[in-house]
DNA sequence: TCCATATTTCCAATAATATGGAAATGTTGT
DNA sequence: ACAACATTTCCATATTATTGGAAATATGGA
């Protein structure tokens, strides 16, 4: 619960949500901090502040690669967050009316044997 | 995007997240403000403040019923929010590693003809 | 109408957060 | 060791959010 508040709080801010979406689009590979700053035109101090918030909250992670710091979205944490939000939803019954256009994260396609492609 | 920041901001707070979860559990029927306050032991002013934040952000809605005000979660808005968070995720490819235990909201079951049951 | 109950508004004190310039830190290549 | 670049830390400032007591408002029933 506290974890969820942290994660939501990290995303509940224009600049950070923009950063997060850049990271989601970038995928597991991630993106160097500087590239993110260029895309969103953010001064280094501001960028660094928000990246550290995202990482502290667990929705993004960073790894060092040479003199770059590569940030990427934490997809597992994001899924956990989404699951938490709708936990106990209507005690298990369908609770429309809206039908989601797609899932949280696409399931890997499977062949007839049930193996991932 | 602004809409998403509002929605996330509404949920990014301990008291409000607790309220929201009570509403999610209550389902579309909703719950009178007072009942929520009892469950979470909140003073009226505080409760009212947070309920109005949730409603303003669109993740909850209210209707009057006699002298009660019934609040309920807005499931459609919640789904939109979740969809937005993972939009353009990995440009369409599966982006594990975690597989979600279940969908955002359960799809209604369909029979062989594709009709809802 | 009058009373009991439900919810909201008003208000002030307190705390937390966002911003970005300047300087510090760390890393690579010469 | 030095220069060039990437990122973070330090700092001050401005803005916004949370809290709850007390009073106001609204509804239903006797």
PDB file of C-alpha atoms (C1' of nucleotides) in Angstrom:
ATOM      1  CA  UNK A   1       0.000   0.000   0.000  1.00  0.00           C
ATOM      2  CA  UNK A   2       2.756   2.403   0.924  1.00  0.00           C
ATOM      3  CA  UNK A   3       4.622   1.081  -2.056  1.00  0.00           C
ATOM      4  CA  UNK A   4       1.641   1.906  -4.269  1.00  0.00           C
ATOM      5  CA  UNK A   5       1.390   5.445  -2.910  1.00  0.00           C
ATOM      6  CA  UNK A   6       5.057   5.984  -3.691  1.00  0.00           C
ATOM      7  CA  UNK A   7       4.684   4.618  -7.207  1.00  0.00           C
ATOM      8  CA  UNK A   8       1.552   6.638  -7.925  1.00  0.00           C
ATOM      9  CA  UNK A   9       3.127   9.734  -6.434  1.00  0.00           C
ATOM     10  CA  UNK A  10       6.113   9.338  -8.699  1.00  0.00           C
ATOM     11  CA  UNK A  11       3.869   9.218 -11.752  1.00  0.00           C
ATOM     12  CA  UNK A  12       1.505  11.945 -10.578  1.00  0.00           C
ATOM     13  CA  UNK A  13       3.552  14.792 -11.916  1.00  0.00           C
ATOM     14  CA  UNK A  14       3.677  16.161 -15.418  1.00  0.00           C
ATOM     15  CA  UNK A  15       7.405  16.084 -15.928  1.00  0.00           C
ATOM     16  CA  UNK A  16       7.813  12.654 -14.393  1.00  0.00           C
ATOM     17  CA  UNK A  17       4.900  11.147 -16.249  1.00  0.00           C
ATOM     18  CA  UNK A  18       6.415  12.435 -19.476  1.00  0.00           C
ATOM     19  CA  UNK A  19       9.734  10.861 -18.536  1.00  0.00           C
ATOM     20  CA  UNK A  20       8.038   7.603 -17.640  1.00  0.00           C
ATOM     21  CA  UNK A  21       6.264   7.452 -20.953  1.00  0.00           C
ATOM     22  CA  UNK A  22       9.503   8.007 -22.792  1.00  0.00           C
ATOM     23  CA  UNK A  23      10.928   5.103 -20.808  1.00  0.00           C
ATOM     24  CA  UNK A  24       7.934   2.874 -21.508  1.00  0.00           C
ATOM     25  CA  UNK A  25       8.305   3.593 -25.183  1.00  0.00           C
ATOM     26  CA  UNK A  26      12.024   2.885 -25.010  1.00  0.00           C
ATOM     27  CA  UNK A  27      11.381  -0.581 -23.577  1.00  0.00           C
ATOM     28  CA  UNK A  28      13.659  -2.688 -21.366  1.00  0.00           C
ATOM     29  CA  UNK A  29      16.762  -1.391 -23.142  1.00  0.00           C
ATOM     30  CA  UNK A  30      16.213   1.970 -21.538  1.00  0.00           C
ATOM     31  CA  UNK A  31      17.701   5.311 -22.430  1.00  0.00           C
ATOM     32  CA  UNK A  32      20.611   7.402 -21.170  1.00  0.00           C
ATOM     33  CA  UNK A  33      19.592  10.244 -18.863  1.00  0.00           C
ATOM     34  CA  UNK A  34      20.927  12.788 -21.295  1.00  0.00           C
ATOM     35  CA  UNK A  35      18.817  11.438 -24.168  1.00  0.00           C
ATOM     36  CA  UNK A  36      15.718  11.810 -22.007  1.00  0.00           C
ATOM     37  CA  UNK A  37      16.694  15.343 -21.139  1.00  0.00           C
ATOM     38  CA  UNK A  38      17.102  16.163 -24.806  1.00  0.00           C
ATOM     39  CA  UNK A  39      13.736  14.703 -25.750  1.00  0.00           C
ATOM     40  CA  UNK A  40      11.939  16.664 -23.083  1.00  0.00           C
ATOM     41  CA  UNK A  41      14.183  19.696 -22.940  1.00  0.00           C
ATOM     42  CA  UNK A  42      14.879  19.561 -19.213  1.00  0.00           C
ATOM     43  CA  UNK A  43      17.751  21.162 -17.326  1.00  0.00           C
ATOM     44  CA  UNK A  44      20.117  18.573 -15.800  1.00  0.00           C
ATOM     45  CA  UNK A  45      19.231  19.277 -12.175  1.00  0.00           C
ATOM     46  CA  UNK A  46      15.517  18.994 -12.810  1.00  0.00           C
ATOM     47  CA  UNK A  47      15.925  15.853 -14.853  1.00  0.00           C
ATOM     48  CA  UNK A  48      18.119  14.205 -12.260  1.00  0.00           C
ATOM     49  CA  UNK A  49      15.710  15.079  -9.478  1.00  0.00           C
ATOM     50  CA  UNK A  50      12.782  13.471 -11.258  1.00  0.00           C
ATOM     51  CA  UNK A  51      14.706  10.417 -12.396  1.00  0.00           C
ATOM     52  CA  UNK A  52      15.751   9.732  -8.846  1.00  0.00           C
ATOM     53  CA  UNK A  53      12.152  10.060  -7.694  1.00  0.00           C
ATOM     54  CA  UNK A  54      11.022   7.547 -10.301  1.00  0.00           C
ATOM     55  CA  UNK A  55      13.771   5.152  -9.295  1.00  0.00           C
ATOM     56  CA  UNK A  56      13.189   5.560  -5.574  1.00  0.00           C
ATOM     57  CA  UNK A  57       9.534   4.785  -6.110  1.00  0.00           C
ATOM     58  CA  UNK A  58      10.463   1.670  -8.028  1.00  0.00           C
ATOM     59  CA  UNK A  59       8.797   2.441 -11.337  1.00  0.00           C
ATOM     60  CA  UNK A  60      12.135   3.010 -13.049  1.00  0.00           C
ATOM     61  CA  UNK A  61      15.590   1.587 -12.556  1.00  0.00           C
ATOM     62  CA  UNK A  62      19.024   2.711 -13.568  1.00  0.00           C
ATOM     63  CA  UNK A  63      22.239   1.034 -14.528  1.00  0.00           C
ATOM     64  CA  UNK A  64      25.606   2.560 -15.245  1.00  0.00           C
ATOM     65  CA  UNK A  65      27.114   2.022 -18.624  1.00  0.00           C
ATOM     66  CA  UNK A  66      30.407   3.804 -18.986  1.00  0.00           C
ATOM     67  CA  UNK A  67      29.846   7.403 -18.224  1.00  0.00           C
ATOM     68  CA  UNK A  68      26.169   7.147 -19.063  1.00  0.00           C
ATOM     69  CA  UNK A  69      23.422   6.238 -16.679  1.00  0.00           C
ATOM     70  CA  UNK A  70      20.750   4.278 -18.448  1.00  0.00           C
ATOM     71  CA  UNK A  71      17.237   4.482 -17.080  1.00  0.00           C
ATOM     72  CA  UNK A  72      14.446   2.100 -17.923  1.00  0.00           C
ATOM     73  CA  UNK A  73      10.869   1.584 -16.810  1.00  0.00           C
ATOM     74  CA  UNK A  74      10.289  -1.233 -14.349  1.00  0.00           C
ATOM     75  CA  UNK A  75       7.528  -3.109 -16.099  1.00  0.00           C
ATOM     76  CA  UNK A  76       7.063  -5.662 -13.370  1.00  0.00           C
ATOM     77  CA  UNK A  77       6.514  -2.945 -10.783  1.00  0.00           C
ATOM     78  CA  UNK A  78       4.102  -1.194 -13.089  1.00  0.00           C
ATOM     79  CA  UNK A  79       2.069  -4.352 -13.491  1.00  0.00           C
ATOM     80  CA  UNK A  80       2.029  -4.867  -9.743  1.00  0.00           C
ATOM     81  CA  UNK A  81       0.752  -1.350  -9.315  1.00  0.00           C
ATOM     82  CA  UNK A  82      -2.056  -1.851 -11.780  1.00  0.00           C
ATOM     83  CA  UNK A  83      -2.992  -5.149 -10.187  1.00  0.00           C
ATOM     84  CA  UNK A  84      -3.079  -3.512  -6.792  1.00  0.00           C
ATOM     85  CA  UNK A  85      -5.375  -0.739  -7.972  1.00  0.00           C
ATOM     86  CA  UNK A  86      -8.062  -3.172  -9.018  1.00  0.00           C
ATOM     87  CA  UNK A  87      -7.562  -5.777  -6.328  1.00  0.00           C
ATOM     88  CA  UNK A  88     -10.814  -7.078  -4.949  1.00  0.00           C
ATOM     89  CA  UNK A  89     -12.546  -5.263  -7.759  1.00  0.00           C
ATOM     90  CA  UNK A  90     -16.256  -5.847  -7.270  1.00  0.00           C
ATOM     91  CA  UNK A  91     -15.376  -8.951  -5.310  1.00  0.00           C
ATOM     92  CA  UNK A  92     -14.509 -10.805  -8.483  1.00  0.00           C
ATOM     93  CA  UNK A  93     -17.463 -10.037 -10.736  1.00  0.00           C
ATOM     94  CA  UNK A  94     -17.111  -8.144 -14.001  1.00  0.00           C
ATOM     95  CA  UNK A  95     -17.411  -4.471 -13.299  1.00  0.00           C
ATOM     96  CA  UNK A  96     -17.819  -2.637 -16.613  1.00  0.00           C
ATOM     97  CA  UNK A  97     -19.253  -0.773 -18.326  1.00  0.00           C
ATOM     98  CA  UNK A  98     -16.132   0.043 -20.343  1.00  0.00           C
ATOM     99  CA  UNK A  99     -14.211  -2.736 -21.985  1.00  0.00           C
ATOM    100  CA  UNK A 100     -10.468  -2.126 -22.047  1.00  0.00           C
ATOM    101  CA  UNK A 101      -9.046  -1.839 -25.557  1.00  0.00           C
ATOM    102  CA  UNK A 102      -6.141  -4.066 -24.582  1.00  0.00           C
ATOM    103  CA  UNK A 103      -4.360  -5.608 -21.594  1.00  0.00           C
ATOM    104  CA  UNK A 104      -1.952  -3.965 -19.209  1.00  0.00           C
ATOM    105  CA  UNK A 105       0.911  -5.585 -20.972  1.00  0.00           C
ATOM    106  CA  UNK A 106       0.580  -7.786 -23.973  1.00  0.00           C
ATOM    107  CA  UNK A 107       0.822 -11.453 -23.226  1.00  0.00           C
ATOM    108  CA  UNK A 108       3.487 -13.166 -25.295  1.00  0.00           C
ATOM    109  CA  UNK A 109       1.922 -14.976 -28.211  1.00  0.00           C
ATOM    110  CA  UNK A 110       1.866 -18.710 -27.868  1.00  0.00           C
ATOM    111  CA  UNK A 111       1.818 -21.434 -30.467  1.00  0.00           C
ATOM    112  CA  UNK A 112      -0.445 -24.489 -30.518  1.00  0.00           C
ATOM    113  CA  UNK A 113       1.820 -26.311 -28.050  1.00  0.00           C
ATOM    114  CA  UNK A 114       1.548 -23.445 -25.562  1.00  0.00           C
ATOM    115  CA  UNK A 115       5.157 -22.338 -25.960  1.00  0.00           C
ATOM    116  CA  UNK A 116       6.091 -18.714 -26.337  1.00  0.00           C
ATOM    117  CA  UNK A 117       7.193 -17.798 -29.862  1.00  0.00           C
TER     118      UNK A 117
ATOM    119  CA  UNK B   1      -1.960  13.525 -20.187  1.00  0.00           C
ATOM    120  CA  UNK B   2      -3.134  16.248 -17.856  1.00  0.00           C
ATOM    121  CA  UNK B   3      -6.103  14.059 -17.104  1.00  0.00           C
ATOM    122  CA  UNK B   4      -3.746  11.217 -16.191  1.00  0.00           C
ATOM    123  CA  UNK B   5      -1.695  13.416 -13.876  1.00  0.00           C
ATOM    124  CA  UNK B   6      -4.876  14.449 -12.090  1.00  0.00           C
ATOM    125  CA  UNK B   7      -6.045  10.867 -11.737  1.00  0.00           C
ATOM    126  CA  UNK B   8      -2.677   9.612 -10.525  1.00  0.00           C
ATOM    127  CA  UNK B   9      -2.366  12.543  -8.154  1.00  0.00           C
ATOM    128  CA  UNK B  10      -5.724  11.718  -6.671  1.00  0.00           C
ATOM    129  CA  UNK B  11      -4.624   8.164  -5.968  1.00  0.00           C
ATOM    130  CA  UNK B  12      -1.129   9.074  -4.827  1.00  0.00           C
ATOM    131  CA  UNK B  13      -2.069   9.726  -1.250  1.00  0.00           C
ATOM    132  CA  UNK B  14      -2.543   7.254   1.548  1.00  0.00           C
ATOM    133  CA  UNK B  15      -5.950   8.360   2.707  1.00  0.00           C
ATOM    134  CA  UNK B  16      -7.337   8.701  -0.790  1.00  0.00           C
ATOM    135  CA  UNK B  17      -5.924   5.410  -1.987  1.00  0.00           C
ATOM    136  CA  UNK B  18      -7.562   3.731   0.984  1.00  0.00           C
ATOM    137  CA  UNK B  19     -10.854   5.393   0.104  1.00  0.00           C
ATOM    138  CA  UNK B  20     -10.506   4.388  -3.520  1.00  0.00           C
ATOM    139  CA  UNK B  21      -9.900   0.788  -2.602  1.00  0.00           C
ATOM    140  CA  UNK B  22     -12.977   0.755  -0.425  1.00  0.00           C
ATOM    141  CA  UNK B  23     -14.902   2.080  -3.423  1.00  0.00           C
ATOM    142  CA  UNK B  24     -13.428  -0.489  -5.785  1.00  0.00           C
ATOM    143  CA  UNK B  25     -14.426  -3.224  -3.403  1.00  0.00           C
ATOM    144  CA  UNK B  26     -17.917  -1.761  -3.085  1.00  0.00           C
ATOM    145  CA  UNK B  27     -18.411  -1.939  -6.855  1.00  0.00           C
ATOM    146  CA  UNK B  28     -20.687   0.196  -9.033  1.00  0.00           C
ATOM    147  CA  UNK B  29     -23.300   0.404  -6.290  1.00  0.00           C
ATOM    148  CA  UNK B  30     -21.012   2.623  -4.316  1.00  0.00           C
ATOM    149  CA  UNK B  31     -21.119   3.592  -0.677  1.00  0.00           C
ATOM    150  CA  UNK B  32     -22.425   6.561   1.289  1.00  0.00           C
ATOM    151  CA  UNK B  33     -19.745   9.026   2.353  1.00  0.00           C
ATOM    152  CA  UNK B  34     -20.475   8.364   6.000  1.00  0.00           C
ATOM    153  CA  UNK B  35     -19.966   4.617   5.618  1.00  0.00           C
ATOM    154  CA  UNK B  36     -16.550   5.273   4.112  1.00  0.00           C
ATOM    155  CA  UNK B  37     -15.697   7.582   6.958  1.00  0.00           C
ATOM    156  CA  UNK B  38     -16.679   4.932   9.462  1.00  0.00           C
ATOM    157  CA  UNK B  39     -14.636   2.235   7.765  1.00  0.00           C
ATOM    158  CA  UNK B  40     -11.536   4.402   7.709  1.00  0.00           C
ATOM    159  CA  UNK B  41     -12.179   6.459  10.813  1.00  0.00           C
ATOM    160  CA  UNK B  42     -11.845   9.860   9.164  1.00  0.00           C
ATOM    161  CA  UNK B  43     -13.158  13.196  10.412  1.00  0.00           C
ATOM    162  CA  UNK B  44     -15.883  14.631   8.131  1.00  0.00           C
ATOM    163  CA  UNK B  45     -13.857  17.543   6.825  1.00  0.00           C
ATOM    164  CA  UNK B  46     -10.931  15.371   5.894  1.00  0.00           C
ATOM    165  CA  UNK B  47     -13.146  12.765   4.292  1.00  0.00           C
ATOM    166  CA  UNK B  48     -15.057  15.320   2.280  1.00  0.00           C
ATOM    167  CA  UNK B  49     -11.861  16.951   1.102  1.00  0.00           C
ATOM    168  CA  UNK B  50     -10.462  13.696  -0.222  1.00  0.00           C
ATOM    169  CA  UNK B  51     -13.703  12.531  -1.764  1.00  0.00           C
ATOM    170  CA  UNK B  52     -13.959  15.745  -3.705  1.00  0.00           C
ATOM    171  CA  UNK B  53     -10.384  15.326  -4.910  1.00  0.00           C
ATOM    172  CA  UNK B  54     -11.158  11.826  -6.143  1.00  0.00           C
ATOM    173  CA  UNK B  55     -14.282  13.039  -7.902  1.00  0.00           C
ATOM    174  CA  UNK B  56     -12.609  16.094  -9.411  1.00  0.00           C
ATOM    175  CA  UNK B  57      -9.894  13.860 -10.805  1.00  0.00           C
ATOM    176  CA  UNK B  58     -12.532  11.595 -12.314  1.00  0.00           C
ATOM    177  CA  UNK B  59     -11.637   8.346 -10.582  1.00  0.00           C
ATOM    178  CA  UNK B  60     -14.760   8.475  -8.435  1.00  0.00           C
ATOM    179  CA  UNK B  61     -18.221   9.868  -8.937  1.00  0.00           C
ATOM    180  CA  UNK B  62     -21.017  10.809  -6.591  1.00  0.00           C
ATOM    181  CA  UNK B  63     -24.771  10.780  -6.707  1.00  0.00           C
ATOM    182  CA  UNK B  64     -27.253  12.083  -4.178  1.00  0.00           C
ATOM    183  CA  UNK B  65     -29.695   9.663  -2.667  1.00  0.00           C
ATOM    184  CA  UNK B  66     -31.898  11.289  -0.110  1.00  0.00           C
ATOM    185  CA  UNK B  67     -29.699  12.894   2.439  1.00  0.00           C
ATOM    186  CA  UNK B  68     -26.824  10.592   1.623  1.00  0.00           C
ATOM    187  CA  UNK B  69     -24.178  11.161  -0.987  1.00  0.00           C
ATOM    188  CA  UNK B  70     -23.149   7.903  -2.563  1.00  0.00           C
ATOM    189  CA  UNK B  71     -19.653   7.663  -3.953  1.00  0.00           C
ATOM    190  CA  UNK B  72     -18.448   5.010  -6.341  1.00  0.00           C
ATOM    191  CA  UNK B  73     -15.261   4.295  -8.238  1.00  0.00           C
ATOM    192  CA  UNK B  74     -15.282   5.229 -11.905  1.00  0.00           C
ATOM    193  CA  UNK B  75     -14.117   1.993 -13.447  1.00  0.00           C
ATOM    194  CA  UNK B  76     -14.057   3.289 -16.989  1.00  0.00           C
ATOM    195  CA  UNK B  77     -11.761   6.140 -16.014  1.00  0.00           C
ATOM    196  CA  UNK B  78      -9.535   3.746 -14.119  1.00  0.00           C
ATOM    197  CA  UNK B  79      -9.196   1.567 -17.176  1.00  0.00           C
ATOM    198  CA  UNK B  80      -8.370   4.553 -19.319  1.00  0.00           C
ATOM    199  CA  UNK B  81      -5.680   5.526 -16.865  1.00  0.00           C
ATOM    200  CA  UNK B  82      -4.105   2.101 -16.910  1.00  0.00           C
ATOM    201  CA  UNK B  83      -4.250   1.990 -20.701  1.00  0.00           C
ATOM    202  CA  UNK B  84      -2.584   5.374 -20.883  1.00  0.00           C
ATOM    203  CA  UNK B  85       0.251   4.318 -18.612  1.00  0.00           C
ATOM    204  CA  UNK B  86       1.313   1.545 -20.919  1.00  0.00           C
ATOM    205  CA  UNK B  87       0.501   3.188 -24.235  1.00  0.00           C
ATOM    206  CA  UNK B  88       3.168   2.631 -26.829  1.00  0.00           C
ATOM    207  CA  UNK B  89       4.675   0.099 -24.500  1.00  0.00           C
ATOM    208  CA  UNK B  90       7.804  -1.210 -26.228  1.00  0.00           C
ATOM    209  CA  UNK B  91       6.286  -0.104 -29.511  1.00  0.00           C
ATOM    210  CA  UNK B  92       3.910  -3.026 -29.464  1.00  0.00           C
ATOM    211  CA  UNK B  93       6.169  -5.937 -28.616  1.00  0.00           C
ATOM    212  CA  UNK B  94       5.792  -7.966 -25.455  1.00  0.00           C
ATOM    213  CA  UNK B  95       7.779  -6.351 -22.732  1.00  0.00           C
ATOM    214  CA  UNK B  96       7.966  -8.759 -19.787  1.00  0.00           C
ATOM    215  CA  UNK B  97       9.406 -10.224 -17.751  1.00  0.00           C
ATOM    216  CA  UNK B  98       6.411 -10.309 -15.412  1.00  0.00           C
ATOM    217  CA  UNK B  99       3.150 -11.716 -16.621  1.00  0.00           C
ATOM    218  CA  UNK B 100       0.143 -10.094 -15.034  1.00  0.00           C
ATOM    219  CA  UNK B 101      -1.910 -12.448 -12.901  1.00  0.00           C
ATOM    220  CA  UNK B 102      -5.093 -11.084 -14.458  1.00  0.00           C
ATOM    221  CA  UNK B 103      -6.420  -8.237 -16.597  1.00  0.00           C
ATOM    222  CA  UNK B 104      -7.142  -4.703 -15.525  1.00  0.00           C
ATOM    223  CA  UNK B 105     -10.760  -5.524 -15.389  1.00  0.00           C
ATOM    224  CA  UNK B 106     -12.160  -8.901 -16.165  1.00  0.00           C
ATOM    225  CA  UNK B 107     -13.633  -9.190 -19.614  1.00  0.00           C
ATOM    226  CA  UNK B 108     -17.163 -10.505 -19.551  1.00  0.00           C
ATOM    227  CA  UNK B 109     -17.184 -14.148 -20.458  1.00  0.00           C
ATOM    228  CA  UNK B 110     -18.418 -14.900 -23.935  1.00  0.00           C
ATOM    229  CA  UNK B 111     -20.029 -17.999 -25.343  1.00  0.00           C
ATOM    230  CA  UNK B 112     -19.118 -19.739 -28.580  1.00  0.00           C
ATOM    231  CA  UNK B 113     -21.160 -17.245 -30.629  1.00  0.00           C
ATOM    232  CA  UNK B 114     -19.224 -14.336 -29.136  1.00  0.00           C
ATOM    233  CA  UNK B 115     -22.164 -13.049 -27.121  1.00  0.00           C
ATOM    234  CA  UNK B 116     -21.800 -12.020 -23.511  1.00  0.00           C
ATOM    235  CA  UNK B 117     -23.343 -14.453 -21.057  1.00  0.00           C
TER     236      UNK B 117
ATOM    237  C1'  DT C   1     -41.939  23.852  11.902  1.00  0.00           C
ATOM    238  C1'  DC C   2     -38.331  21.702  14.486  1.00  0.00           C
ATOM    239  C1'  DC C   3     -34.934  18.242  15.337  1.00  0.00           C
ATOM    240  C1'  DA C   4     -31.594  14.797  14.046  1.00  0.00           C
ATOM    241  C1'  DT C   5     -28.466  13.358  10.803  1.00  0.00           C
ATOM    242  C1'  DA C   6     -25.310  13.796   6.544  1.00  0.00           C
ATOM    243  C1'  DT C   7     -22.156  16.310   4.089  1.00  0.00           C
ATOM    244  C1'  DT C   8     -19.733  20.356   2.712  1.00  0.00           C
ATOM    245  C1'  DT C   9     -17.386  24.839   3.203  1.00  0.00           C
ATOM    246  C1'  DC C  10     -14.349  27.996   5.630  1.00  0.00           C
ATOM    247  C1'  DC C  11     -10.164  28.736   7.637  1.00  0.00           C
ATOM    248  C1'  DA C  12      -5.385  28.613   9.382  1.00  0.00           C
ATOM    249  C1'  DA C  13      -1.372  26.024  10.564  1.00  0.00           C
ATOM    250  C1'  DT C  14       1.901  22.853   8.994  1.00  0.00           C
ATOM    251  C1'  DA C  15       4.425  20.227   5.792  1.00  0.00           C
ATOM    252  C1'  DA C  16       5.973  18.580   1.402  1.00  0.00           C
ATOM    253  C1'  DT C  17       7.342  19.274  -3.407  1.00  0.00           C
ATOM    254  C1'  DA C  18       9.229  21.426  -7.911  1.00  0.00           C
ATOM    255  C1'  DT C  19      12.463  24.248 -10.013  1.00  0.00           C
ATOM    256  C1'  DG C  20      17.028  25.358 -11.898  1.00  0.00           C
ATOM    257  C1'  DG C  21      21.768  27.769 -11.370  1.00  0.00           C
ATOM    258  C1'  DA C  22      26.213  26.675  -9.851  1.00  0.00           C
ATOM    259  C1'  DA C  23      29.482  23.635  -8.274  1.00  0.00           C
ATOM    260  C1'  DA C  24      30.979  18.850  -7.359  1.00  0.00           C
ATOM    261  C1'  DT C  25      31.643  14.058  -8.878  1.00  0.00           C
ATOM    262  C1'  DG C  26      32.648  10.446 -11.972  1.00  0.00           C
ATOM    263  C1'  DT C  27      34.212   8.489 -16.538  1.00  0.00           C
ATOM    264  C1'  DT C  28      36.461   8.086 -21.037  1.00  0.00           C
ATOM    265  C1'  DG C  29      39.927   9.010 -24.336  1.00  0.00           C
ATOM    266  C1'  DT C  30      44.414  11.410 -25.353  1.00  0.00           C
TER     267       DT C  30
ATOM    268  C1'  DA D   1      47.463  14.093 -15.836  1.00  0.00           C
ATOM    269  C1'  DC D   2      44.263  16.621 -18.545  1.00  0.00           C
ATOM    270  C1'  DA D   3      40.252  17.866 -21.229  1.00  0.00           C
ATOM    271  C1'  DA D   4      35.572  16.928 -22.404  1.00  0.00           C
ATOM    272  C1'  DC D   5      31.402  15.286 -21.355  1.00  0.00           C
ATOM    273  C1'  DA D   6      27.496  13.038 -18.247  1.00  0.00           C
ATOM    274  C1'  DT D   7      25.175  13.159 -14.183  1.00  0.00           C
ATOM    275  C1'  DT D   8      24.377  14.335  -9.469  1.00  0.00           C
ATOM    276  C1'  DT D   9      24.389  17.215  -5.278  1.00  0.00           C
ATOM    277  C1'  DC D  10      23.734  21.576  -2.950  1.00  0.00           C
ATOM    278  C1'  DC D  11      20.970  25.290  -2.232  1.00  0.00           C
ATOM    279  C1'  DA D  12      17.310  28.842  -2.077  1.00  0.00           C
ATOM    280  C1'  DT D  13      12.867  30.031  -3.640  1.00  0.00           C
ATOM    281  C1'  DA D  14       8.134  29.519  -4.844  1.00  0.00           C
ATOM    282  C1'  DT D  15       4.161  26.801  -4.948  1.00  0.00           C
ATOM    283  C1'  DT D  16       0.891  23.490  -3.583  1.00  0.00           C
ATOM    284  C1'  DA D  17      -1.202  19.911  -0.484  1.00  0.00           C
ATOM    285  C1'  DT D  18      -2.975  17.940   4.015  1.00  0.00           C
ATOM    286  C1'  DT D  19      -5.196  18.326   8.213  1.00  0.00           C
ATOM    287  C1'  DG D  20      -9.289  18.928  11.239  1.00  0.00           C
ATOM    288  C1'  DG D  21     -12.214  22.145  14.250  1.00  0.00           C
ATOM    289  C1'  DA D  22     -16.132  24.899  13.805  1.00  0.00           C
ATOM    290  C1'  DA D  23     -19.836  26.607  11.362  1.00  0.00           C
ATOM    291  C1'  DA D  24     -22.922  26.380   7.341  1.00  0.00           C
ATOM    292  C1'  DT D  25     -26.045  23.808   4.321  1.00  0.00           C
ATOM    293  C1'  DA D  26     -29.272  20.208   2.960  1.00  0.00           C
ATOM    294  C1'  DT D  27     -32.505  16.435   3.649  1.00  0.00           C
ATOM    295  C1'  DG D  28     -36.020  13.491   5.895  1.00  0.00           C
ATOM    296  C1'  DG D  29     -39.139  12.463   9.529  1.00  0.00           C
ATOM    297  C1'  DA D  30     -42.215  13.643  13.687  1.00  0.00           C
TER     298       DA D  30
END
